[in-house]
PDB file of C-alpha atoms in Angstrom:
ATOM      1  CA  LYS P   1      -0.169  -0.156  -0.050  1.00  0.00           C
ATOM      2  CA  ILE P   2       1.120   3.061  -0.771  1.00  0.00           C
ATOM      3  CA  PRO P   3       0.806   5.799   1.609  1.00  0.00           C
ATOM      4  CA  LEU P   4      -1.447   8.956   0.774  1.00  0.00           C
ATOM      5  CA  VAL P   5       0.210  12.321   1.774  1.00  0.00           C
ATOM      6  CA  GLN P   6      -2.042  15.658   1.816  1.00  0.00           C
ATOM      7  CA  MET P   7      -0.070  18.779   0.038  1.00  0.00           C
ATOM      8  CA  LYS P   8      -0.096  21.577   0.643  1.00  0.00           C
ATOM      9  CA  THR P   9       1.049  24.358  -0.996  1.00  0.00           C
ATOM     10  CA  LEU P  10       2.415  27.515   0.471  1.00  0.00           C
ATOM     11  CA  CYS P  11       3.765  31.358  -1.513  1.00  0.00           C
ATOM     12  CA  CYS P  12       6.441  33.599   0.842  1.00  0.00           C
ATOM     13  CA  VAL P  13       8.668  36.663  -0.683  1.00  0.00           C
ATOM     14  CA  ALA P  14      12.358  36.875   0.560  1.00  0.00           C
ATOM     15  CA  SER P  15      15.119  39.676  -0.395  1.00  0.00           C
ATOM     16  CA  TYR P  16      17.548  38.602  -2.881  1.00  0.00           C
ATOM     17  CA  ALA P  17      19.980  37.650  -0.235  1.00  0.00           C
ATOM     18  CA  LEU P  18      17.867  34.920   1.158  1.00  0.00           C
ATOM     19  CA  GLU P  19      17.169  33.108  -2.507  1.00  0.00           C
ATOM     20  CA  GLY P  20      19.242  30.998  -2.242  1.00  0.00           C
ATOM     21  CA  ALA P  21      19.120  30.666   2.549  1.00  0.00           C
ATOM     22  CA  VAL P  22      14.793  29.463   1.107  1.00  0.00           C
ATOM     23  CA  ARG P  23      15.738  27.175  -1.771  1.00  0.00           C
ATOM     24  CA  ARG P  24      17.656  24.953  -0.210  1.00  0.00           C
ATOM     25  CA  GLU P  25      15.110  24.980   3.450  1.00  0.00           C
ATOM     26  CA  ILE P  26      12.279  23.859   0.565  1.00  0.00           C
ATOM     27  CA  ASP P  27      14.467  21.298  -0.581  1.00  0.00           C
ATOM     28  CA  ALA P  28      16.075  20.551   2.013  1.00  0.00           C
ATOM     29  CA  ALA P  29      12.299  19.554   3.514  1.00  0.00           C
ATOM     30  CA  GLY P  30      11.189  18.197   0.729  1.00  0.00           C
ATOM     31  CA  GLY P  31       8.608  20.879  -1.027  1.00  0.00           C
ATOM     32  CA  LEU P  32       8.384  21.466  -4.955  1.00  0.00           C
ATOM     33  CA  LEU P  33       9.082  25.315  -6.608  1.00  0.00           C
ATOM     34  CA  GLN P  34       6.417  25.523  -9.013  1.00  0.00           C
ATOM     35  CA  GLN P  35       7.016  29.027  -9.335  1.00  0.00           C
ATOM     36  CA  VAL P  36       9.050  31.946  -8.692  1.00  0.00           C
ATOM     37  CA  GLN P  37       9.147  35.392  -9.502  1.00  0.00           C
ATOM     38  CA  HIS P  38      12.001  38.130  -9.194  1.00  0.00           C
ATOM     39  CA  GLY P  39      10.380  41.360  -8.786  1.00  0.00           C
ATOM     40  CA  GLU P  40      11.582  43.844  -6.187  1.00  0.00           C
ATOM     41  CA  GLN P  41      11.964  41.107  -3.949  1.00  0.00           C
ATOM     42  CA  VAL P  42      11.550  36.588  -5.004  1.00  0.00           C
ATOM     43  CA  VAL P  43       8.598  35.632  -4.926  1.00  0.00           C
ATOM     44  CA  PHE P  44       8.564  31.658  -4.191  1.00  0.00           C
ATOM     45  CA  VAL P  45       4.661  29.617  -4.503  1.00  0.00           C
ATOM     46  CA  PHE P  46       5.482  25.506  -4.064  1.00  0.00           C
ATOM     47  CA  THR P  47       4.372  22.227  -2.145  1.00  0.00           C
ATOM     48  CA  LEU P  48       4.344  20.039   0.461  1.00  0.00           C
ATOM     49  CA  ALA P  49       3.703  17.749   2.702  1.00  0.00           C
ATOM     50  CA  GLU P  50       1.285  19.575   4.354  1.00  0.00           C
ATOM     51  CA  ASP P  51       3.014  17.959   7.874  1.00  0.00           C
ATOM     52  CA  ALA P  52       6.171  19.262   7.019  1.00  0.00           C
ATOM     53  CA  ALA P  53       4.801  23.185   6.205  1.00  0.00           C
ATOM     54  CA  ALA P  54       4.529  24.263   9.748  1.00  0.00           C
ATOM     55  CA  ALA P  55       8.161  22.864  10.229  1.00  0.00           C
ATOM     56  CA  LEU P  56      10.010  25.438   7.413  1.00  0.00           C
ATOM     57  CA  VAL P  57       8.096  27.610   7.857  1.00  0.00           C
ATOM     58  CA  ALA P  58       9.493  28.608  11.451  1.00  0.00           C
ATOM     59  CA  GLN P  59      12.508  27.264  10.182  1.00  0.00           C
ATOM     60  CA  LEU P  60      12.136  30.539   7.347  1.00  0.00           C
ATOM     61  CA  GLY P  61      11.552  32.640  10.113  1.00  0.00           C
ATOM     62  CA  ASP P  62      14.337  31.562  12.059  1.00  0.00           C
ATOM     63  CA  ILE P  63      16.657  31.687   9.073  1.00  0.00           C
ATOM     64  CA  GLY P  64      15.536  35.533   7.998  1.00  0.00           C
ATOM     65  CA  ARG P  65      14.994  36.892  10.844  1.00  0.00           C
ATOM     66  CA  GLY P  66      12.162  37.944  10.431  1.00  0.00           C
ATOM     67  CA  GLN P  67      12.077  39.003   6.163  1.00  0.00           C
ATOM     68  CA  VAL P  68      10.153  35.617   4.896  1.00  0.00           C
ATOM     69  CA  VAL P  69       6.759  37.245   4.002  1.00  0.00           C
ATOM     70  CA  TRP P  70       4.528  35.016   3.838  1.00  0.00           C
ATOM     71  CA  ILE P  71       1.264  34.754   1.531  1.00  0.00           C
ATOM     72  CA  GLU P  72      -2.302  33.590   2.497  1.00  0.00           C
ATOM     73  CA  ASN P  73      -4.585  32.821   0.469  1.00  0.00           C
ATOM     74  CA  ALA P  74      -1.655  34.218  -3.203  1.00  0.00           C
ATOM     75  CA  ILE P  75      -3.142  29.603  -4.301  1.00  0.00           C
ATOM     76  CA  SER P  76      -7.221  29.451  -5.298  1.00  0.00           C
TER      77      SER P  76
END
């Protein structure tokens, strides 16, 4: 049997200085980048297992020292 894994899509914004760290943490958490937009800042849209989401949000909060901004309801 294959276990059913609930996936969650998240969206965050970070500075260019944090782009590499954000990408590495998403990858380390098993996330899959869906979209990356470069403007004044970098916008990341990614999916990962729902049970890993809270830990990743906390980890990015620590790494970014509050400079990673989460966009709620960005994905419908």
